[in-house]
Short mmCIF file of C-alpha atoms and ligand atoms in Angstrom, two decimals:
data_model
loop_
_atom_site.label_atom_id
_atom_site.label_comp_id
_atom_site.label_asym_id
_atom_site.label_seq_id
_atom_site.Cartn_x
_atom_site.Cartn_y
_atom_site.Cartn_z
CA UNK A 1 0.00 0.00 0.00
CA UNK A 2 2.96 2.65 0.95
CA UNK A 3 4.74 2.05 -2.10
CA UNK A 4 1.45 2.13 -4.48
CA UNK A 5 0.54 5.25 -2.96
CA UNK A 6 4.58 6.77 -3.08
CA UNK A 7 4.28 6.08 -6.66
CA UNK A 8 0.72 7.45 -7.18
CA UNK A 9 1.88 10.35 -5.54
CA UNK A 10 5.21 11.03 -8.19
CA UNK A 11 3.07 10.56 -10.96
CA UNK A 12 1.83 13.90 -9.65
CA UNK A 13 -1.78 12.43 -11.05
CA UNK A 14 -3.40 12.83 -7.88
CA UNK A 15 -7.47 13.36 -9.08
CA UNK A 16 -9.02 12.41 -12.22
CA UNK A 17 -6.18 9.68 -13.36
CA UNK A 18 -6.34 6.04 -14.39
CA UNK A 19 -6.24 4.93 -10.58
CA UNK A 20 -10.09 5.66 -9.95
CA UNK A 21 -10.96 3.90 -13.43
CA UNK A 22 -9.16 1.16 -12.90
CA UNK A 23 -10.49 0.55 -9.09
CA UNK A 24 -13.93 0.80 -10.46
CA UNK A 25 -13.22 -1.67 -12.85
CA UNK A 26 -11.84 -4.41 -10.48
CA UNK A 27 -14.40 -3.77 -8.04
CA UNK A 28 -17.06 -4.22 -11.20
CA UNK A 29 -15.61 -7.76 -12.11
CA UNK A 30 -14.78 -8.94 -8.16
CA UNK A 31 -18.65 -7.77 -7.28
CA UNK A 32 -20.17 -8.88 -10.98
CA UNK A 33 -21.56 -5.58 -11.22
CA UNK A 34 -21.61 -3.67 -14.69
CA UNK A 35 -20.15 -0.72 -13.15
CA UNK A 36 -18.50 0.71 -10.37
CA UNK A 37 -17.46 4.35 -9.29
CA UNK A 38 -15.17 5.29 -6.71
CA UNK A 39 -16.73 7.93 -4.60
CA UNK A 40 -15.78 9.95 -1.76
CA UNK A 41 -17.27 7.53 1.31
CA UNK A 42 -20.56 5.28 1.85
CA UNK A 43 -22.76 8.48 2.78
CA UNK A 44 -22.13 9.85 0.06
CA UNK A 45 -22.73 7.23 -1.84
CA UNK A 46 -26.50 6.74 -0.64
CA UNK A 47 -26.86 10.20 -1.54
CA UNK A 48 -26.31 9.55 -4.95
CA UNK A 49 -28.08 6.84 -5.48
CA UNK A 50 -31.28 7.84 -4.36
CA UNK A 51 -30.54 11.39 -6.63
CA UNK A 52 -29.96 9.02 -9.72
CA UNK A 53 -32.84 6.80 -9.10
CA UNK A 54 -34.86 10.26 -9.08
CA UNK A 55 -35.66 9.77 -4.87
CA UNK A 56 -37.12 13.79 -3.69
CA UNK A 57 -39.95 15.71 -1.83
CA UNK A 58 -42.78 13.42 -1.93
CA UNK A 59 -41.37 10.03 -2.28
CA UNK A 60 -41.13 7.65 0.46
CA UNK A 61 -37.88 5.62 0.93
CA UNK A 62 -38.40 2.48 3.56
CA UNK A 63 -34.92 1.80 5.76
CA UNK A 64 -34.60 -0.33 8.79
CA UNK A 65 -33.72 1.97 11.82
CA UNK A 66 -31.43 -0.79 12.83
CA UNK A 67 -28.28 0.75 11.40
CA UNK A 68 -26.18 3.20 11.37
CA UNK A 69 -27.48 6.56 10.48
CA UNK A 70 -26.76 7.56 7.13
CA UNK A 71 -28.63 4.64 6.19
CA UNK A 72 -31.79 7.11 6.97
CA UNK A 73 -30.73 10.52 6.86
CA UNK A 74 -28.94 10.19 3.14
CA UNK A 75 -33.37 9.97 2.46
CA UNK A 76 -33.88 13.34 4.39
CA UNK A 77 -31.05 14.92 2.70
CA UNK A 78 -32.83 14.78 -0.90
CA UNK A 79 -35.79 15.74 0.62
CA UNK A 80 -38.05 12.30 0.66
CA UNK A 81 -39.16 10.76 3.63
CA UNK A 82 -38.26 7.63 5.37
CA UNK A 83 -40.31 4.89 6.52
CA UNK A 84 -38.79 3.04 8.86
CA UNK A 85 -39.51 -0.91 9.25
CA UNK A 86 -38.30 -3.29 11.19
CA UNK A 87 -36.05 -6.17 11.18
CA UNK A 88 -35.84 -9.94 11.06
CA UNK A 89 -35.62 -12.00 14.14
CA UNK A 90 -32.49 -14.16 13.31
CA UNK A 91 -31.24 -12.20 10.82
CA UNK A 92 -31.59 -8.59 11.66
CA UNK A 93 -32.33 -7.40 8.42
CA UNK A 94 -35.11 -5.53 6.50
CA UNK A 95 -38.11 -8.14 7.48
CA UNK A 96 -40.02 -8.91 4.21
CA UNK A 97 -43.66 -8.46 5.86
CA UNK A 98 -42.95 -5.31 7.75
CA UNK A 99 -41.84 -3.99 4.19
CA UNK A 100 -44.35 -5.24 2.35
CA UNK A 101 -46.68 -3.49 5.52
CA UNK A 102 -44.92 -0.34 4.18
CA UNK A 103 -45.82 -0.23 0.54
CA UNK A 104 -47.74 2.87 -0.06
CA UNK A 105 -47.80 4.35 -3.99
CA UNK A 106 -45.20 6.90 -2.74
CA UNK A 107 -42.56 4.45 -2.12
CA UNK A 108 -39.44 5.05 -5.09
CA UNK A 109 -37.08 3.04 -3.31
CA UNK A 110 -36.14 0.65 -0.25
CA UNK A 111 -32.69 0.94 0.95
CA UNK A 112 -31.75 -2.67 2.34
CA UNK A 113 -28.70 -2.49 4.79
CA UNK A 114 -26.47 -5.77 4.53
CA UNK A 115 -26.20 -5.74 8.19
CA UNK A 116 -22.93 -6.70 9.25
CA UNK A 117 -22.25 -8.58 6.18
CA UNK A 118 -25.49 -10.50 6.50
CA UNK A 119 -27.09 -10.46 3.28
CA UNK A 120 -30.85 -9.07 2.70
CA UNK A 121 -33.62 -11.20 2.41
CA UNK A 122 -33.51 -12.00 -1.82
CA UNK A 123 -37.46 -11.88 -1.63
CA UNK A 124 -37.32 -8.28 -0.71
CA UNK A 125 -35.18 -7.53 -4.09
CA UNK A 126 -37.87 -9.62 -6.20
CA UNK A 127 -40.73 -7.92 -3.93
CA UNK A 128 -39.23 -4.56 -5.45
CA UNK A 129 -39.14 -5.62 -8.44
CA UNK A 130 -43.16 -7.08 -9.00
CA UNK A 131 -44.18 -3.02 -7.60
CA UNK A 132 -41.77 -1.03 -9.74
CA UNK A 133 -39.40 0.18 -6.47
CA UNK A 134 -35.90 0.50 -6.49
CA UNK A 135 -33.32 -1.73 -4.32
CA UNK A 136 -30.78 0.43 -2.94
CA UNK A 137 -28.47 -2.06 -1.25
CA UNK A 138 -26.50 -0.41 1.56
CA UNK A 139 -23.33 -2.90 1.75
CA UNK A 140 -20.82 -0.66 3.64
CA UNK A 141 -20.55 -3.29 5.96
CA UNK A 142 -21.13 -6.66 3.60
CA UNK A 143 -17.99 -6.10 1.11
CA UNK A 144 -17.45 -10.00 -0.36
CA UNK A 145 -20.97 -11.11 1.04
CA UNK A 146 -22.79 -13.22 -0.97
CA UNK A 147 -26.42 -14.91 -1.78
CA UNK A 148 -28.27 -17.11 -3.50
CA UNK A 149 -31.01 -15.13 -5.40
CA UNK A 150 -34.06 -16.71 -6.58
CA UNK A 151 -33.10 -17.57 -9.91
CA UNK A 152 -30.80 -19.94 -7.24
CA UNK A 153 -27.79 -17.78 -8.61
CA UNK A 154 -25.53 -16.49 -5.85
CA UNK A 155 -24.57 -12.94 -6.23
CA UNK A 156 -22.08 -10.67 -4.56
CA UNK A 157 -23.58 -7.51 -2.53
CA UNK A 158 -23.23 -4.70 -4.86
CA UNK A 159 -24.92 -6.95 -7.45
CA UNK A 160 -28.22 -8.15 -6.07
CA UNK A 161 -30.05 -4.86 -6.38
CA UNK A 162 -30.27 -1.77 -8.56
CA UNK A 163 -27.28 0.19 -7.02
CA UNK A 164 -24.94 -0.89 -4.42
CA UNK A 165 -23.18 1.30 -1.98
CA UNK A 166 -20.13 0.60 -0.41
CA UNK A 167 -17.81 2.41 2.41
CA UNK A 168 -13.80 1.88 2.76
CA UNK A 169 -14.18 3.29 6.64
CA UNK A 170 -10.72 2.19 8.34
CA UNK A 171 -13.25 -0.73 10.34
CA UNK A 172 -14.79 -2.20 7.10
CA UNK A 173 -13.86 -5.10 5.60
CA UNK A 174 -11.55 -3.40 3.16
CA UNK A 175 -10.36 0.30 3.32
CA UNK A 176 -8.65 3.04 1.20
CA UNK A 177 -6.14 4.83 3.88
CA UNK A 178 -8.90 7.49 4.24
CA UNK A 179 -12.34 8.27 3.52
CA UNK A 180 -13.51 6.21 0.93
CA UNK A 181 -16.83 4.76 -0.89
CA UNK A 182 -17.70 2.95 -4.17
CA UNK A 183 -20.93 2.96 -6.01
CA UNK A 184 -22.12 0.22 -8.39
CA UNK A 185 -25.22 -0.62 -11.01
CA UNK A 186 -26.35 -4.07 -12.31
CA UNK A 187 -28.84 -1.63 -14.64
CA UNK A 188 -27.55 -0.92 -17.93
CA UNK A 189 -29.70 2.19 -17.84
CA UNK A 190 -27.81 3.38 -15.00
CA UNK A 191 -24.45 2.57 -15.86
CA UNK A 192 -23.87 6.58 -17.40
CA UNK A 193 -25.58 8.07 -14.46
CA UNK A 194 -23.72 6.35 -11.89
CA UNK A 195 -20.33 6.85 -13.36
CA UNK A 196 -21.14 10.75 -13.58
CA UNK A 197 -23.13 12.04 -10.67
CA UNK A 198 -19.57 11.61 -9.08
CA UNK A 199 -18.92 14.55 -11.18
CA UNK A 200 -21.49 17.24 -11.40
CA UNK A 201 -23.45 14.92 -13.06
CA UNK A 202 -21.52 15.92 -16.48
CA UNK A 203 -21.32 13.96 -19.82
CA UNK A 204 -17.78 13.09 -21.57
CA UNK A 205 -18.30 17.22 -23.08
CA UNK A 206 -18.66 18.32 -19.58
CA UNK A 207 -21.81 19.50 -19.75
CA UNK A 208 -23.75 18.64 -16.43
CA UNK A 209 -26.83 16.61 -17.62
CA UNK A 210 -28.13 15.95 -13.69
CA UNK A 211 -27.56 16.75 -10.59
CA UNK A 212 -24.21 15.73 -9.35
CA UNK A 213 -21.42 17.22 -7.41
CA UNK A 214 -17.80 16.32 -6.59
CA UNK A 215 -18.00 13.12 -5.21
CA UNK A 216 -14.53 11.78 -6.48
CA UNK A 217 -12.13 9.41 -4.75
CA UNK A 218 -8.02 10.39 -4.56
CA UNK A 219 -6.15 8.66 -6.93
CA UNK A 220 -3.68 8.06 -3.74
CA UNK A 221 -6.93 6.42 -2.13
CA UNK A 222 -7.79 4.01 -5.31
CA UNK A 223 -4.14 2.96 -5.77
CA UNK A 224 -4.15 1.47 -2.18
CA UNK A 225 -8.00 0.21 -2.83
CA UNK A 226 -7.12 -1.86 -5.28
CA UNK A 227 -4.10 -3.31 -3.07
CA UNK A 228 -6.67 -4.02 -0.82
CA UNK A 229 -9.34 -5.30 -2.84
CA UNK A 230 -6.90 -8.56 -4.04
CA UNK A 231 -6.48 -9.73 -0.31
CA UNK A 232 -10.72 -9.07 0.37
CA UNK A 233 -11.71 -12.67 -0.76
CA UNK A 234 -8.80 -14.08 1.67
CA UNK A 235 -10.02 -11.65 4.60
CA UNK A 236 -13.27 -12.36 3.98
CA UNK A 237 -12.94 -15.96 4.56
CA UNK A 238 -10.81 -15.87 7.63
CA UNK A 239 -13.32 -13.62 8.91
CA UNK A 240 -16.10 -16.55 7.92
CA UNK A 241 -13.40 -19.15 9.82
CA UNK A 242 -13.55 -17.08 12.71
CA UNK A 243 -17.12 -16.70 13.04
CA UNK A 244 -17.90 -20.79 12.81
CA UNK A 245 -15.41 -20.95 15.43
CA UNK A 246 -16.93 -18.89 17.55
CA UNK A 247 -20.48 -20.06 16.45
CA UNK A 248 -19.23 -23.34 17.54
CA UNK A 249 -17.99 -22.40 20.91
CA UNK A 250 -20.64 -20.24 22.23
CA UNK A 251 -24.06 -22.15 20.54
CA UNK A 252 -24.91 -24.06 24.01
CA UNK A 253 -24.41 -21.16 26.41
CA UNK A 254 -26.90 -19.66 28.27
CA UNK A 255 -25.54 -17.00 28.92
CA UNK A 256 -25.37 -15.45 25.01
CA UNK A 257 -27.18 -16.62 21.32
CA UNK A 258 -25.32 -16.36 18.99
CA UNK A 259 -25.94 -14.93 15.37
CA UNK A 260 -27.73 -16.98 12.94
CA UNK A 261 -26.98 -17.23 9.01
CA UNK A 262 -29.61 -16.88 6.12
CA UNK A 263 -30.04 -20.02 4.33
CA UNK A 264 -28.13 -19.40 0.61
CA UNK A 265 -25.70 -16.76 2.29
CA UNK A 266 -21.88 -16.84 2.76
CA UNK A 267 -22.12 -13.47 5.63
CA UNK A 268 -19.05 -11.21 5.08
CA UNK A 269 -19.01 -10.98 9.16
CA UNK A 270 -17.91 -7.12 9.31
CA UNK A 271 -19.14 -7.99 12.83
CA UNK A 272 -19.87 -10.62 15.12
CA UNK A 273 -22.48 -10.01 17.52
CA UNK A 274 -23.84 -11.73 20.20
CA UNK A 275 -26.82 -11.52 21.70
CA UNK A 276 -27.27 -10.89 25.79
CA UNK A 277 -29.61 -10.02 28.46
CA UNK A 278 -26.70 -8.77 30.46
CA UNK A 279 -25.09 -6.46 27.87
CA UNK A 280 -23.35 -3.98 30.50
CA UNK A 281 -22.30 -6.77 32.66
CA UNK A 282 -21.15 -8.39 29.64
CA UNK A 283 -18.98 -5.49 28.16
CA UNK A 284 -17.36 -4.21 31.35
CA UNK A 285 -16.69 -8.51 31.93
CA UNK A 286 -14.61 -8.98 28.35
CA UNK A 287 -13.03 -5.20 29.64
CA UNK A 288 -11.61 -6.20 32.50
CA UNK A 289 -10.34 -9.43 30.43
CA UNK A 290 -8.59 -6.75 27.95
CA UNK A 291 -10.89 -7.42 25.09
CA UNK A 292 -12.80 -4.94 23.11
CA UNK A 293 -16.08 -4.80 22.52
CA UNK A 294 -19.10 -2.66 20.62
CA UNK A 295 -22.79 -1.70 21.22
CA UNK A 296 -24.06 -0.78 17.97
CA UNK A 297 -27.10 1.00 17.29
CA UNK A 298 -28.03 1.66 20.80
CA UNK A 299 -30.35 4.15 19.95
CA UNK A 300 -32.06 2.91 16.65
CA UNK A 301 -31.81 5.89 14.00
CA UNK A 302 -35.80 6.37 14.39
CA UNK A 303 -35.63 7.77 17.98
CA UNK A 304 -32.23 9.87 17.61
CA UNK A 305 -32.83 13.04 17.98
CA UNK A 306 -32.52 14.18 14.12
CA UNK A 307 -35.91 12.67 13.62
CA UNK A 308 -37.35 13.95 16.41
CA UNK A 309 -40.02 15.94 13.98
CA UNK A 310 -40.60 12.08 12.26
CA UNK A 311 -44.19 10.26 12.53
CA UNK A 312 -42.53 7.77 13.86
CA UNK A 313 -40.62 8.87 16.30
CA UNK A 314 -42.28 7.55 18.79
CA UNK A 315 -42.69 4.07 17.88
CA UNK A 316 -41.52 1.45 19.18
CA UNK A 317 -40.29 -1.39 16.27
CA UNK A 318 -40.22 -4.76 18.82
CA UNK A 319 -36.93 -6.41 17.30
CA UNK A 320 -35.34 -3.19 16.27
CA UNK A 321 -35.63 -2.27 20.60
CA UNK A 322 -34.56 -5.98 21.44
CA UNK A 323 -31.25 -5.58 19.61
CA UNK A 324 -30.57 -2.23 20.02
CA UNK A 325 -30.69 -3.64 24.13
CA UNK A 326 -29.02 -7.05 23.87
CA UNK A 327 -26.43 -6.80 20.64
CA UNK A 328 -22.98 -6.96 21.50
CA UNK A 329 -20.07 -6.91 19.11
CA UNK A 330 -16.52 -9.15 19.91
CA UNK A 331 -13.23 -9.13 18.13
CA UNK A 332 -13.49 -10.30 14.56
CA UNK A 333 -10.80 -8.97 11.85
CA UNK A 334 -8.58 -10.75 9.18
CA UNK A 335 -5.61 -9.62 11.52
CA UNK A 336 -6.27 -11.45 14.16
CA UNK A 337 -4.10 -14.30 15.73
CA UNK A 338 -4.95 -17.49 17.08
CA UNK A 339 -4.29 -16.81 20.33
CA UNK A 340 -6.08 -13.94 20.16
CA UNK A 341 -9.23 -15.45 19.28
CA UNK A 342 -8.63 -18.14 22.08
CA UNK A 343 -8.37 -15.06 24.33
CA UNK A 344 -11.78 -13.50 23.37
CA UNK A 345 -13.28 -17.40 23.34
CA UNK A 346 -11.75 -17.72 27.08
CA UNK A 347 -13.59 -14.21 28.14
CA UNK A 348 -17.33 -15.02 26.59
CA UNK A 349 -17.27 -18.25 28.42
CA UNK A 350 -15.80 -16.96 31.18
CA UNK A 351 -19.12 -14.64 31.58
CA UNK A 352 -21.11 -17.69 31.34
CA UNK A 353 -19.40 -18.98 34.69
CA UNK A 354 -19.39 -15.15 36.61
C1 PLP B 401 -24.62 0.50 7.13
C2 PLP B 401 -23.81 1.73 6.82
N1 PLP B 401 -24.27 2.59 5.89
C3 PLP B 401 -23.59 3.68 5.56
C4 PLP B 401 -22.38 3.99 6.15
C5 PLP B 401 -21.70 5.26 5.80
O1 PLP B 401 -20.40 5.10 5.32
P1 PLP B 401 -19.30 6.24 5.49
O2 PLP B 401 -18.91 6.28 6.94
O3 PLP B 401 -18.18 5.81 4.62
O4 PLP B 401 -19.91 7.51 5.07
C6 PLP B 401 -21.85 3.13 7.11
C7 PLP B 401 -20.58 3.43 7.73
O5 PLP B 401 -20.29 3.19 8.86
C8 PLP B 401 -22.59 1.97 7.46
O6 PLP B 401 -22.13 1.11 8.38
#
């Protein structure tokens, strides 16, 4: 990565060059997607795809409040409204009857959230498809995740719906040195708008033809992207090695349930979180064993205080409120050692015993 980003820098190309192309293109043919554009991070990414699918004042967008925000506000920000559903039991995703609940003829699009690498319900994409809505997948935190579809094809996130959004956050499961997002089509329709809303929306004369803005990725940022993106399929899997192991450990205690795995999915496991009725106790137990852990979502995007003006502020989605009370995240990376993992193993059943 230093020494692709040394020479990216001496080329003195540093915007606009043959780094961002070339990114895109790997990330097309590793995802299966027919394009993909380096953007500037995963929020910004959302933004644009609800612009190019045409999302404003009006239109209704549903999102599950279980994740992280931008997931629901990139909706506010083009002036639509959300419509907040909630998730599946066992797989904490979009839940297909809640959406289906939350058809109205205003909704453009549904924004399904690959929740920490767990793949969306397929049904939902087809659902979409039978009413004429769009399937915005939000895989910031599923890069490598894949499903069986319907046609009992698997596909890679960033190819199951209409657009696919990505983030290269330092935590995800493969970064850029910095800020970093990627946006991708399976719509040959799409394909031009998607490859220029990352730049004012202009066509190859520079005219702007839509809306678009600066959205670009560094050249410096795409050079060590695609450095990245050759090791993903190897992280990926020790990440999937590490979660059986764990699954395996921790599957009779009482103390925790562990997460469960769609049927046709191979989960990306950005996280692994388990699920307790002790989560404080839990936490400050694996702290004083010196392992980290994560709450995520405590507050459900819904009730922060952003939406406080929402409909639905106020409600109260039942599985959305169990996780966001129980969910705890442990230790799962590609770097991790053996004896590491034995260490976090060690601390969960540890709890079990306090
Ligand atoms: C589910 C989800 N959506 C969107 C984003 C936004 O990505 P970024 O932080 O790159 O803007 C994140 C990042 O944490 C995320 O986890």
């Amino acid at each position: 990565m230093r020494a692709a980003a040394v020479a990216t820098l001496d080329t003195k190309n540093w915007v606009k060059g043959p780094k961002g192309k070339e990114f895109g293109q790997r990330f097309a043919e590793h995802c299966g997607a027919l394009v993909a554009v380096p953007c500037q991070n995963g929020s910004s990414s959302l933004w644009a795809a609800l612009r190019i699918l045409g999302v404003g004042e009006g239109d209704e967008v549903i999102v599950p409040s279980y994740t992280f925000i931008s997931s629901a506000t990139a909706i506010s920000l083009v002036g639509a409204t959300a419509v907040f559903v909630d998730v599946e039991e066992d797989y904490w995703c979009l839940d297909i009857d809640e959406v289906k609940k939350a058809i109205t003829e205003k909704t453009k699009a549904v924004i399904g959230v690959h929740l920490f690498g767990q793949p969306c319900d397929p049904k939902i994409i087809d659902l979409c498809k039978e009413r004429g809505i769009s399937f915005i997948e939000d895989a910031a935190q599923a890069h490598g995740a894949r499903q069986v579809m319907s046609d009992s094809l698997e596909r890679v996130a960033g190819a199951m719906g209409d657009i696919g959004c990505f983030s290269f956050f330092p935590s995800k499961n493969m970064a850029v040195g910095g800020e970093g997002g990627m946006l991708t089509t399976t719509v040959e329709e799409l394909t031009n708008l998607v490859s220029s809303v990352v730049n004012h929306g202009r066509s190859p004369s520079l005219e702007s033809m839509q809306l678009g803005s600066n959205l670009r990725m560094s050249e410096v940022s795409a050079a060590i992207g695609m450095i990245q993106l050759k090791h993903l399929d190897d992280w990926v899997c020790k990440r999937r090695d590490i979660a059986e192991l764990y699954n395996s450990k921790f599957s009779n205690n009482n103390c925790v349930r562990i997460p469960q795995i769609r049927p046709g999915a191979k989960h990306a496991w950005h996280q692994y979180c388990l699920l307790t009725d002790k989560p404080d106790e839990f936490v400050q137990h694996m702290d004083q064993h010196g392992i980290d852990t994560r709450r995520y979502y405590t507050t459900p995007c819904h009730q922060q205080s952003v939406f406080s003006e929402h409909s639905q502020f106020d409600k109260i989605l039942p599985v959305t409120q169990i996780l966001a009370n129980t969910l705890v995240a442990i230790p799962i990376m590609h770097e991790i050692t053996e004896s590491e993992v034995q260490r976090v193993i060690d601390g969960v059943l540890s709890f079990s015993t306090t």
